[in-house]
Amino acid sequence: MIGIVGGVGPYAGTDLLNKIFNNTQANTDQEHLDAILISMSSTIDDRTEYLIGNTEDNPAHAIVKVLLKLEKAGATIAGIPCNTAHSDQIFEVIQSELKKANSTIELLHMINETVAFIADHYPKVTKIGVLSTTGTYKSKLYASALQSKGYEVIVPSLEMQENSIHPAIYHKTYGIKTTSNPIHPQARENLMQGMAFLKEEGAEIAILGCTEIPLAITESNINGVITIDPTNILARALIYKSNPDKLKPL
Amino acid sequence: MIGIVGGVGPYAGTDLLNKIFNNTQANTDQEHLDAILISMSSTIDDRTEYLIGNTEDNPAHAIVKVLLKLEKAGATIAGIPCNTAHSDQIFEVIQSELKKANSTIELLHMINETVAFIADHYPKVTKIGVLSTTGTYKSKLYASALQSKGYEVIVPSLEMQENSIHPAIYHKTYGIKTTSNPIHPQARENLMQGMAFLKEEGAEIAILGCTEIPLAITESNINGVITIDPTNILARALIYKSNPDKLKPL
């Protein structure tokens, strides 16, 4: 059974589960894969607040509790649909605590899956842009993973990151975490400015590196820049590693 | 914690959970309610197939297993986002098996919640239409619940039900269970024919009585007929009975 750490944020959990269904070869309800999602958002502190030093509570501990609950309920493989949770300061603590608890759940790494997917499917691409929260931006989560594979990485200026991209996700009025049904036009506009910046700087691919961003940018290509949704890649990896015959071809 | 019996169908589970998030007063991830969704579609036989006599396996038994799993993981209240599963032949078996297992989980009844919501919010309405699967149609699930409260009930002719409404959900090519992202235009057209029929017959409200239908009919009102999405009503009832302060006003 596939396990999903929901609540980081709440809609990212259901988005991952829907993407698992979307990418599964199934014509009836009964042909779908079994999955369990636990959304305990109240217990998991904000990942960006931890990474930028505004709180000392590492959200890793609460995430591990959810993973162990998923495992107890029957999950054998799991994913966390939150980019920021994959920064080393959080993810390495998750891994070491799972080990201490003698967990055997197979926890996939969304960022590494995304970089591997790009290398497999777009072998000629060299310049990759990333839009993300400020937590992911400052921890250089995608930047390090991409640079270690030889990619040139393009990100917004710090000014654009703090005044435009991060607020598109977190702003109390128009941010996607507050208002996603429908998306506020200001959130979309801020992110589209980010996309235009990445294109100007020569990006061939843009990684939508926060699970909220693909709710506002649903196109697979914007002005010639291919958009990559890591949640979709994680969904495909979870299916492939559970039951490869069930993975829909691209 | 709120429990959701997913997998009936898979997208109905995530739809209910999203509707819980949509109807919760929350500005941050941490302000959302805790929830758990178990989607074990492979184990739960088709509800309509059972009601129309094509199989003798009552899906109630598999649904009870999911409910007990939810309770073991911490759920205290639960909902099943499948109208057909609320027919007496299925729901009464679920209730009696939960009792036998000494379960204390509070299981809401989506159809009764929907009828109560209409009585509360639309006190002057007398004629109510219903679109549903053929299982729900033949078991007169909504019809009985509505008639017992004095409403006049309008449903499609049997011919329209079998050749147009049921296929919009189940057809192997264009049915919503096969193709929902995006919805096939034929599924939408069939359901819109159903809506036009209900209007002609004088319906003031149309209950979208299969969880797949609101994926194709998202308007709150079509040509003056108010549409009611029972999944949204169930979501609001789950929030209200867990934590009334968290329910967003309509």
Short mmCIF file of C-alpha atoms in Angstrom, two decimals:
data_model
loop_
_atom_site.label_atom_id
_atom_site.label_comp_id
_atom_site.label_asym_id
_atom_site.label_seq_id
_atom_site.Cartn_x
_atom_site.Cartn_y
_atom_site.Cartn_z
CA MET A 1 0.00 0.00 0.00
CA ILE A 2 1.20 3.52 -0.85
CA GLY A 3 1.42 5.96 2.07
CA ILE A 4 1.15 9.73 1.79
CA VAL A 5 2.25 12.22 4.42
CA GLY A 6 -0.56 14.74 4.02
CA GLY A 7 -0.99 18.09 5.69
CA VAL A 8 2.19 19.63 4.22
CA GLY A 9 0.09 21.45 3.08
CA PRO A 10 -3.36 19.83 3.19
CA TYR A 11 -4.11 20.29 -0.52
CA ALA A 12 -0.69 18.93 -1.50
CA GLY A 13 -1.69 15.60 0.05
CA THR A 14 -4.88 15.22 -1.97
CA ASP A 15 -3.05 16.56 -5.03
CA LEU A 16 -0.45 13.78 -4.77
CA LEU A 17 -3.15 11.14 -4.30
CA ASN A 18 -5.10 12.46 -7.31
CA LYS A 19 -1.90 12.38 -9.38
CA ILE A 20 -1.38 8.76 -8.34
CA PHE A 21 -4.89 7.99 -9.62
CA ASN A 22 -4.30 10.04 -12.82
CA ASN A 23 -1.09 8.12 -13.59
CA THR A 24 -2.53 4.65 -12.89
CA GLN A 25 -3.75 2.36 -15.66
CA ALA A 26 -7.27 1.65 -14.43
CA ASN A 27 -10.70 1.56 -16.03
CA THR A 28 -12.64 0.68 -12.90
CA ASP A 29 -12.43 1.67 -9.24
CA GLN A 30 -11.19 -1.83 -8.44
CA GLU A 31 -8.13 -1.53 -10.72
CA HIS A 32 -6.67 1.37 -8.70
CA LEU A 33 -3.80 0.92 -6.25
CA ASP A 34 -4.44 0.94 -2.50
CA ALA A 35 -3.31 4.08 -0.73
CA ILE A 36 -3.55 5.81 2.63
CA LEU A 37 -3.23 9.51 3.32
CA ILE A 38 -2.83 10.97 6.81
CA SER A 39 -3.29 14.73 7.02
CA MET A 40 -2.20 15.90 10.46
CA SER A 41 -1.34 19.46 9.57
CA SER A 42 -1.95 20.75 13.08
CA THR A 43 1.04 18.74 14.35
CA ILE A 44 3.59 19.62 11.64
CA ASP A 45 5.29 22.99 12.04
CA ASP A 46 5.92 25.14 9.00
CA ARG A 47 8.97 23.86 7.13
CA THR A 48 10.12 27.26 5.84
CA GLU A 49 9.85 28.85 9.33
CA TYR A 50 12.26 26.19 10.58
CA LEU A 51 14.73 26.53 7.72
CA ILE A 52 14.94 30.32 7.97
CA GLY A 53 15.43 30.06 11.74
CA ASN A 54 12.11 31.48 12.99
CA THR A 55 11.43 28.35 15.07
CA GLU A 56 13.67 25.66 16.55
CA ASP A 57 11.11 22.85 16.26
CA ASN A 58 12.23 20.58 13.46
CA PRO A 59 9.06 19.42 11.63
CA ALA A 60 10.91 16.14 10.95
CA HIS A 61 9.72 14.70 14.27
CA ALA A 62 6.02 15.16 13.49
CA ILE A 63 6.54 13.87 9.94
CA VAL A 64 8.16 10.70 11.32
CA LYS A 65 5.13 10.13 13.56
CA VAL A 66 2.89 10.26 10.49
CA LEU A 67 5.19 7.91 8.56
CA LEU A 68 5.12 5.37 11.40
CA LYS A 69 1.30 5.65 11.57
CA LEU A 70 1.15 5.03 7.80
CA GLU A 71 3.44 2.01 8.14
CA LYS A 72 1.34 0.62 11.02
CA ALA A 73 -1.76 0.91 8.83
CA GLY A 74 -0.07 -1.09 6.07
CA ALA A 75 1.94 1.31 3.91
CA THR A 76 5.17 -0.16 2.51
CA ILE A 77 6.30 2.82 0.42
CA ALA A 78 5.70 6.51 1.07
CA GLY A 79 6.13 10.02 -0.24
CA ILE A 80 6.03 13.50 1.30
CA PRO A 81 4.42 16.03 -1.07
CA CYS A 82 6.38 18.99 0.32
CA ASN A 83 9.57 20.16 -1.33
CA THR A 84 10.82 22.09 1.70
CA ALA A 85 10.63 18.92 3.85
CA HIS A 86 13.35 17.43 1.62
CA SER A 87 16.07 19.86 2.68
CA ASP A 88 18.90 17.96 4.39
CA GLN A 89 18.21 19.56 7.80
CA ILE A 90 14.73 18.01 7.79
CA PHE A 91 14.99 14.93 5.55
CA GLU A 92 18.15 13.51 7.15
CA VAL A 93 16.51 13.70 10.59
CA ILE A 94 13.44 11.89 9.18
CA GLN A 95 15.66 9.13 7.77
CA SER A 96 17.68 8.68 10.95
CA GLU A 97 14.57 8.61 13.16
CA LEU A 98 12.87 6.06 10.92
CA LYS A 99 15.98 3.90 11.21
CA LYS A 100 15.98 4.25 15.01
CA ALA A 101 12.32 3.15 15.03
CA ASN A 102 13.25 0.07 12.93
CA SER A 103 10.93 1.22 10.19
CA THR A 104 11.17 -0.63 6.88
CA ILE A 105 8.97 1.77 4.91
CA GLU A 106 10.58 2.84 1.60
CA LEU A 107 10.58 6.65 1.68
CA LEU A 108 11.09 8.24 -1.75
CA HIS A 109 12.95 11.56 -2.15
CA MET A 110 10.88 13.88 -4.34
CA ILE A 111 13.77 16.13 -5.36
CA ASN A 112 16.08 13.28 -6.38
CA GLU A 113 13.22 11.65 -8.30
CA THR A 114 12.61 14.94 -10.14
CA VAL A 115 16.27 15.43 -11.13
CA ALA A 116 16.46 11.79 -12.31
CA PHE A 117 13.26 12.24 -14.35
CA ILE A 118 14.66 15.33 -16.12
CA ALA A 119 17.94 13.55 -16.91
CA ASP A 120 15.99 10.58 -18.36
CA HIS A 121 13.40 12.52 -20.37
CA TYR A 122 15.24 15.71 -21.41
CA PRO A 123 18.85 14.60 -21.98
CA LYS A 124 19.78 17.72 -23.99
CA VAL A 125 18.64 20.31 -21.46
CA THR A 126 21.39 22.16 -19.57
CA LYS A 127 19.70 25.22 -17.99
CA ILE A 128 17.02 24.65 -15.37
CA GLY A 129 15.00 27.27 -13.50
CA VAL A 130 13.36 26.77 -10.11
CA LEU A 131 10.42 28.53 -8.44
CA SER A 132 9.94 27.73 -4.75
CA THR A 133 9.30 28.97 -1.21
CA THR A 134 12.03 31.04 0.43
CA GLY A 135 12.85 28.01 2.62
CA THR A 136 13.66 25.88 -0.42
CA TYR A 137 15.39 28.86 -2.08
CA LYS A 138 17.71 29.53 0.86
CA SER A 139 18.46 25.86 1.51
CA LYS A 140 19.42 25.55 -2.20
CA LEU A 141 17.52 22.28 -2.24
CA TYR A 142 17.03 21.94 -6.00
CA ALA A 143 20.10 24.07 -6.82
CA SER A 144 22.49 21.64 -5.07
CA ALA A 145 20.81 18.53 -6.49
CA LEU A 146 20.88 19.99 -10.03
CA GLN A 147 24.40 21.44 -9.86
CA SER A 148 25.78 18.12 -8.63
CA LYS A 149 24.50 16.62 -11.89
CA GLY A 150 26.13 19.39 -13.97
CA TYR A 151 23.07 21.57 -14.66
CA GLU A 152 23.17 25.36 -14.73
CA VAL A 153 20.54 26.57 -12.24
CA ILE A 154 18.49 29.75 -12.58
CA VAL A 155 16.49 31.21 -9.68
CA PRO A 156 14.75 34.57 -9.15
CA SER A 157 16.70 37.46 -7.56
CA LEU A 158 16.39 37.54 -3.75
CA GLU A 159 14.21 40.65 -4.07
CA MET A 160 11.79 38.91 -6.49
CA GLN A 161 11.86 35.77 -4.33
CA GLU A 162 10.87 37.61 -1.14
CA ASN A 163 8.43 40.13 -2.60
CA SER A 164 6.76 38.11 -5.30
CA ILE A 165 7.31 34.32 -5.36
CA HIS A 166 7.09 33.52 -1.64
CA PRO A 167 4.01 35.76 -1.14
CA ALA A 168 2.27 33.96 -4.04
CA ILE A 169 2.28 30.94 -1.73
CA TYR A 170 2.08 32.44 1.78
CA HIS A 171 0.39 35.87 1.53
CA LYS A 172 -2.49 36.10 4.02
CA THR A 173 -4.89 37.49 1.41
CA TYR A 174 -3.88 36.17 -2.00
CA GLY A 175 -1.40 33.37 -1.20
CA ILE A 176 -2.26 29.90 -2.49
CA LYS A 177 -2.17 28.42 1.04
CA THR A 178 -5.01 30.82 1.99
CA THR A 179 -6.95 30.95 -1.28
CA SER A 180 -6.77 28.15 -3.78
CA ASN A 181 -10.32 27.58 -4.88
CA PRO A 182 -10.10 29.54 -7.09
CA ILE A 183 -6.49 30.78 -7.19
CA HIS A 184 -6.22 34.56 -6.58
CA PRO A 185 -5.14 36.40 -9.77
CA GLN A 186 -2.32 38.11 -7.82
CA ALA A 187 -0.75 34.74 -6.95
CA ARG A 188 -0.88 33.70 -10.60
CA GLU A 189 0.58 37.05 -11.72
CA ASN A 190 3.50 36.86 -9.28
CA LEU A 191 4.37 33.35 -10.43
CA MET A 192 4.06 34.32 -14.11
CA GLN A 193 6.57 37.14 -13.46
CA GLY A 194 8.86 34.48 -12.04
CA MET A 195 8.36 32.31 -15.16
CA ALA A 196 9.16 35.30 -17.42
CA PHE A 197 12.35 35.96 -15.44
CA LEU A 198 13.49 32.33 -15.76
CA LYS A 199 12.87 32.43 -19.52
CA GLU A 200 14.83 35.69 -19.92
CA GLU A 201 17.74 34.08 -18.13
CA GLY A 202 17.67 31.15 -20.55
CA ALA A 203 15.90 28.38 -18.60
CA GLU A 204 14.68 25.52 -20.82
CA ILE A 205 12.80 23.82 -17.99
CA ALA A 206 11.16 25.34 -14.90
CA ILE A 207 10.74 23.16 -11.84
CA LEU A 208 7.60 24.23 -9.96
CA GLY A 209 9.41 23.55 -6.70
CA CYS A 210 6.63 24.07 -4.16
CA THR A 211 3.59 21.81 -4.19
CA GLU A 212 1.24 24.81 -4.22
CA ILE A 213 2.69 26.32 -7.43
CA PRO A 214 1.20 23.75 -9.88
CA LEU A 215 -2.25 24.68 -8.57
CA ALA A 216 -1.68 28.13 -10.14
CA ILE A 217 0.48 27.11 -13.12
CA THR A 218 -1.24 24.16 -14.75
CA GLU A 219 0.27 24.51 -18.25
CA SER A 220 2.90 21.95 -19.30
CA ASN A 221 4.77 24.68 -21.17
CA ILE A 222 4.81 28.48 -20.81
CA ASN A 223 6.32 30.50 -23.66
CA GLY A 224 8.57 27.61 -24.60
CA VAL A 225 9.71 26.82 -21.05
CA ILE A 226 8.70 23.27 -20.03
CA THR A 227 7.15 23.15 -16.56
CA ILE A 228 7.90 20.19 -14.31
CA ASP A 229 5.61 19.33 -11.40
CA PRO A 230 7.59 17.33 -8.81
CA THR A 231 4.36 16.03 -7.22
CA ASN A 232 3.47 14.38 -10.53
CA ILE A 233 6.97 12.87 -10.74
CA LEU A 234 6.66 11.60 -7.15
CA ALA A 235 3.25 10.08 -7.98
CA ARG A 236 4.74 8.24 -10.97
CA ALA A 237 7.71 7.01 -8.91
CA LEU A 238 5.39 5.69 -6.17
CA ILE A 239 3.33 3.78 -8.74
CA TYR A 240 6.38 2.45 -10.60
CA LYS A 241 8.07 1.22 -7.43
CA SER A 242 4.82 -0.36 -6.11
CA ASN A 243 3.58 -1.96 -9.29
CA PRO A 244 5.37 -1.01 -12.55
CA ASP A 245 2.63 -2.59 -14.74
CA LYS A 246 0.15 -0.03 -13.40
CA LEU A 247 2.11 3.06 -14.55
CA LYS A 248 0.44 4.89 -17.45
CA PRO A 249 2.87 5.68 -20.27
CA LEU A 250 3.62 9.40 -20.70
CA MET B 1 -9.70 12.90 13.71
CA ILE B 2 -12.01 12.69 10.67
CA GLY B 3 -11.93 9.40 8.76
CA ILE B 4 -12.78 8.98 5.08
CA VAL B 5 -13.63 5.71 3.37
CA GLY B 6 -11.86 6.33 0.08
CA GLY B 7 -11.84 4.21 -3.03
CA VAL B 8 -15.60 4.46 -3.65
CA GLY B 9 -14.52 5.74 -6.16
CA PRO B 10 -10.92 6.86 -5.70
CA TYR B 11 -11.51 10.46 -6.78
CA ALA B 12 -14.58 10.77 -4.54
CA GLY B 13 -12.30 10.22 -1.54
CA THR B 14 -9.92 13.06 -2.40
CA ASP B 15 -12.90 15.19 -3.42
CA LEU B 16 -14.46 14.81 0.04
CA LEU B 17 -11.15 15.60 1.74
CA ASN B 18 -10.66 18.70 -0.45
CA LYS B 19 -14.20 19.80 0.39
CA ILE B 20 -13.40 19.41 4.10
CA PHE B 21 -10.38 21.70 3.58
CA ASN B 22 -12.47 24.15 1.49
CA ASN B 23 -15.12 24.42 4.21
CA THR B 24 -12.68 24.82 7.13
CA GLN B 25 -11.83 28.21 8.60
CA ALA B 26 -8.03 28.12 8.29
CA ASN B 27 -5.37 30.57 7.14
CA THR B 28 -2.39 28.30 7.72
CA ASP B 29 -1.70 24.59 7.24
CA GLN B 30 -1.67 24.21 11.03
CA GLU B 31 -5.25 25.48 11.44
CA HIS B 32 -6.72 22.61 9.38
CA LEU B 33 -8.45 19.62 10.96
CA ASP B 34 -6.70 16.27 11.15
CA ALA B 35 -8.01 13.66 8.74
CA ILE B 36 -7.20 10.22 7.42
CA LEU B 37 -8.27 8.75 4.09
CA ILE B 38 -7.92 5.07 3.23
CA SER B 39 -8.44 4.24 -0.44
CA MET B 40 -8.66 0.47 -0.83
CA SER B 41 -10.67 0.39 -4.02
CA SER B 42 -9.36 -3.03 -5.04
CA THR B 43 -11.16 -4.62 -2.07
CA ILE B 44 -14.57 -2.91 -2.41
CA ASP B 45 -16.88 -4.41 -5.01
CA ASP B 46 -18.97 -2.12 -7.18
CA ARG B 47 -22.00 -0.90 -5.22
CA THR B 48 -24.35 -0.67 -8.22
CA GLU B 49 -23.44 -4.19 -9.41
CA TYR B 50 -24.53 -5.49 -6.01
CA LEU B 51 -27.79 -3.52 -5.88
CA ILE B 52 -28.89 -4.58 -9.35
CA GLY B 53 -28.09 -8.21 -8.52
CA ASN B 54 -25.06 -8.79 -10.78
CA THR B 55 -22.97 -9.95 -7.81
CA GLU B 56 -23.81 -11.43 -4.41
CA ASP B 57 -20.83 -9.90 -2.59
CA ASN B 58 -22.13 -7.11 -0.40
CA PRO B 59 -19.51 -4.31 -0.51
CA ALA B 60 -20.53 -3.52 3.09
CA HIS B 61 -18.02 -6.06 4.45
CA ALA B 62 -15.02 -4.43 2.76
CA ILE B 63 -16.25 -0.95 3.75
CA VAL B 64 -16.47 -2.06 7.40
CA LYS B 65 -12.84 -3.26 7.25
CA VAL B 66 -11.80 0.21 6.08
CA LEU B 67 -13.87 1.89 8.81
CA LEU B 68 -12.24 -0.27 11.49
CA LYS B 69 -8.79 0.52 10.06
CA LEU B 70 -9.67 4.24 10.19
CA GLU B 71 -10.83 3.92 13.78
CA LYS B 72 -7.66 2.04 14.77
CA ALA B 73 -5.60 4.87 13.27
CA GLY B 74 -7.46 7.42 15.39
CA ALA B 75 -10.61 8.45 13.51
CA THR B 76 -13.60 9.19 15.77
CA ILE B 77 -16.07 10.27 13.07
CA ALA B 78 -16.31 9.10 9.47
CA GLY B 79 -18.03 9.51 6.14
CA ILE B 80 -18.39 7.40 3.01
CA PRO B 81 -18.35 9.56 -0.15
CA CYS B 82 -20.48 7.15 -2.16
CA ASN B 83 -24.23 7.63 -2.47
CA THR B 84 -24.92 4.05 -3.56
CA ALA B 85 -23.24 2.70 -0.40
CA HIS B 86 -26.01 4.39 1.61
CA SER B 87 -28.81 2.19 0.29
CA ASP B 88 -30.35 0.18 3.15
CA GLN B 89 -29.09 -3.17 1.79
CA ILE B 90 -25.50 -1.93 2.18
CA PHE B 91 -25.62 0.73 4.91
CA GLU B 92 -27.62 -1.35 7.41
CA VAL B 93 -25.10 -4.19 7.11
CA ILE B 94 -22.27 -1.69 7.70
CA GLN B 95 -23.99 -0.42 10.84
CA SER B 96 -24.72 -3.85 12.26
CA GLU B 97 -21.17 -5.11 11.58
CA LEU B 98 -19.65 -2.02 13.22
CA LYS B 99 -21.82 -2.70 16.26
CA LYS B 100 -20.72 -6.35 16.35
CA ALA B 101 -17.09 -5.19 16.25
CA ASN B 102 -17.77 -2.84 19.21
CA SER B 103 -16.82 0.14 17.10
CA THR B 104 -17.57 3.57 18.55
CA ILE B 105 -16.83 5.54 15.37
CA GLU B 106 -19.63 8.02 14.51
CA LEU B 107 -20.61 7.20 10.93
CA LEU B 108 -22.57 9.97 9.20
CA HIS B 109 -25.27 9.20 6.62
CA MET B 110 -24.69 11.35 3.54
CA ILE B 111 -28.24 11.10 2.20
CA ASN B 112 -29.91 12.01 5.52
CA GLU B 113 -27.47 14.91 5.95
CA THR B 114 -28.37 16.15 2.45
CA VAL B 115 -32.13 16.01 3.03
CA ALA B 116 -31.71 17.79 6.40
CA PHE B 117 -29.55 20.49 4.73
CA ILE B 118 -32.22 21.17 2.08
CA ALA B 119 -34.97 21.40 4.71
CA ASP B 120 -32.85 23.87 6.73
CA HIS B 121 -31.65 26.07 3.87
CA TYR B 122 -34.50 25.94 1.33
CA PRO B 123 -37.68 25.73 3.46
CA LYS B 124 -39.98 26.77 0.58
CA VAL B 125 -38.84 24.17 -1.94
CA THR B 126 -41.26 21.28 -2.63
CA LYS B 127 -40.02 19.63 -5.88
CA ILE B 128 -36.59 18.01 -5.88
CA GLY B 129 -34.88 16.26 -8.78
CA VAL B 130 -32.18 13.59 -8.46
CA LEU B 131 -29.45 12.46 -10.86
CA SER B 132 -27.63 9.25 -9.85
CA THR B 133 -26.28 5.85 -10.84
CA THR B 134 -28.80 3.17 -11.76
CA GLY B 135 -28.06 1.49 -8.41
CA THR B 136 -29.18 4.56 -6.48
CA TYR B 137 -32.08 5.06 -8.94
CA LYS B 138 -33.45 1.55 -8.52
CA SER B 139 -32.96 1.46 -4.75
CA LYS B 140 -34.90 4.77 -4.56
CA LEU B 141 -32.32 5.95 -2.06
CA TYR B 142 -32.97 9.69 -2.32
CA ALA B 143 -36.58 9.23 -3.45
CA SER B 144 -37.56 7.42 -0.22
CA ALA B 145 -35.66 9.82 2.03
CA LEU B 146 -37.20 12.85 0.31
CA GLN B 147 -40.77 11.45 0.05
CA SER B 148 -40.75 10.59 3.75
CA LYS B 149 -40.19 14.31 4.40
CA GLY B 150 -43.06 15.28 2.08
CA TYR B 151 -41.10 16.32 -1.00
CA GLU B 152 -42.20 15.60 -4.55
CA VAL B 153 -39.35 13.73 -6.25
CA ILE B 154 -38.44 13.95 -9.93
CA VAL B 155 -36.08 11.49 -11.61
CA PRO B 156 -35.25 10.78 -15.28
CA SER B 157 -37.27 8.19 -17.20
CA LEU B 158 -35.80 4.66 -16.99
CA GLU B 159 -34.75 4.95 -20.64
CA MET B 160 -32.85 8.20 -20.01
CA GLN B 161 -31.41 6.76 -16.79
CA GLU B 162 -29.99 3.67 -18.48
CA ASN B 163 -28.89 5.18 -21.80
CA SER B 164 -27.69 8.59 -20.70
CA ILE B 165 -27.20 9.23 -16.96
CA HIS B 166 -25.61 5.94 -15.86
CA PRO B 167 -23.24 5.87 -18.88
CA ALA B 168 -22.07 9.43 -18.04
CA ILE B 169 -20.56 7.83 -14.93
CA TYR B 170 -19.69 4.29 -16.04
CA HIS B 171 -19.13 4.27 -19.83
CA LYS B 172 -15.77 2.68 -20.67
CA THR B 173 -14.78 5.51 -23.01
CA TYR B 174 -16.42 8.70 -21.82
CA GLY B 175 -17.67 7.83 -18.33
CA ILE B 176 -16.36 9.97 -15.46
CA LYS B 177 -14.96 6.91 -13.66
CA THR B 178 -12.72 6.29 -16.69
CA THR B 179 -12.01 9.86 -17.80
CA SER B 180 -12.20 12.72 -15.34
CA ASN B 181 -9.18 14.83 -16.05
CA PRO B 182 -10.57 16.47 -18.08
CA ILE B 183 -14.21 15.35 -18.12
CA HIS B 184 -15.29 13.97 -21.53
CA PRO B 185 -17.76 16.32 -23.29
CA GLN B 186 -20.17 13.40 -23.80
CA ALA B 187 -20.45 12.82 -20.04
CA ARG B 188 -21.19 16.50 -19.50
CA GLU B 189 -23.76 16.51 -22.33
CA ASN B 190 -25.60 13.46 -20.97
CA LEU B 191 -25.84 15.00 -17.52
CA MET B 192 -26.97 18.36 -18.92
CA GLN B 193 -29.80 16.52 -20.73
CA GLY B 194 -30.74 15.11 -17.34
CA MET B 195 -30.69 18.59 -15.80
CA ALA B 196 -32.91 19.93 -18.61
CA PHE B 197 -35.38 17.08 -18.03
CA LEU B 198 -35.56 17.79 -14.28
CA LYS B 199 -36.21 21.48 -14.99
CA GLU B 200 -38.98 20.69 -17.49
CA GLU B 201 -40.64 18.54 -14.87
CA GLY B 202 -40.56 21.42 -12.38
CA ALA B 203 -37.61 20.60 -10.11
CA GLU B 204 -36.43 23.58 -8.03
CA ILE B 205 -33.36 21.77 -6.71
CA ALA B 206 -31.31 18.99 -8.32
CA ILE B 207 -29.38 16.63 -6.07
CA LEU B 208 -26.20 15.50 -7.85
CA GLY B 209 -26.64 12.07 -6.28
CA CYS B 210 -23.47 10.32 -7.37
CA THR B 211 -20.10 11.61 -6.21
CA GLU B 212 -18.76 11.66 -9.75
CA ILE B 213 -21.50 14.01 -11.08
CA PRO B 214 -20.23 17.24 -9.39
CA LEU B 215 -16.92 16.73 -11.21
CA ALA B 216 -18.85 17.37 -14.45
CA ILE B 217 -21.47 19.82 -13.13
CA THR B 218 -19.64 22.40 -11.06
CA GLU B 219 -22.20 25.22 -11.31
CA SER B 220 -24.26 25.99 -8.19
CA ASN B 221 -27.28 26.74 -10.39
CA ILE B 222 -28.20 25.64 -13.91
CA ASN B 223 -31.01 27.54 -15.66
CA GLY B 224 -32.57 28.39 -12.32
CA VAL B 225 -32.30 24.88 -10.84
CA ILE B 226 -30.11 24.90 -7.69
CA THR B 227 -27.58 22.06 -7.69
CA ILE B 228 -26.77 20.32 -4.42
CA ASP B 229 -23.53 18.35 -4.02
CA PRO B 230 -24.01 15.77 -1.23
CA THR B 231 -20.22 15.39 -0.85
CA ASN B 232 -20.00 19.07 0.07
CA ILE B 233 -22.85 18.63 2.57
CA LEU B 234 -21.11 15.58 4.06
CA ALA B 235 -17.85 17.56 4.33
CA ARG B 236 -19.65 20.36 6.21
CA ALA B 237 -21.39 17.88 8.52
CA LEU B 238 -18.07 16.15 9.34
CA ILE B 239 -16.49 19.52 10.23
CA TYR B 240 -19.50 20.72 12.22
CA LYS B 241 -19.71 17.52 14.27
CA SER B 242 -15.93 17.44 14.89
CA ASN B 243 -15.38 21.11 15.67
CA PRO B 244 -18.26 23.53 14.97
CA ASP B 245 -16.03 26.61 15.35
CA LYS B 246 -14.03 25.52 12.31
CA LEU B 247 -16.99 25.46 9.88
CA LYS B 248 -16.86 28.28 7.32
CA PRO B 249 -20.19 30.13 7.02
CA LEU B 250 -21.97 29.59 3.70
#
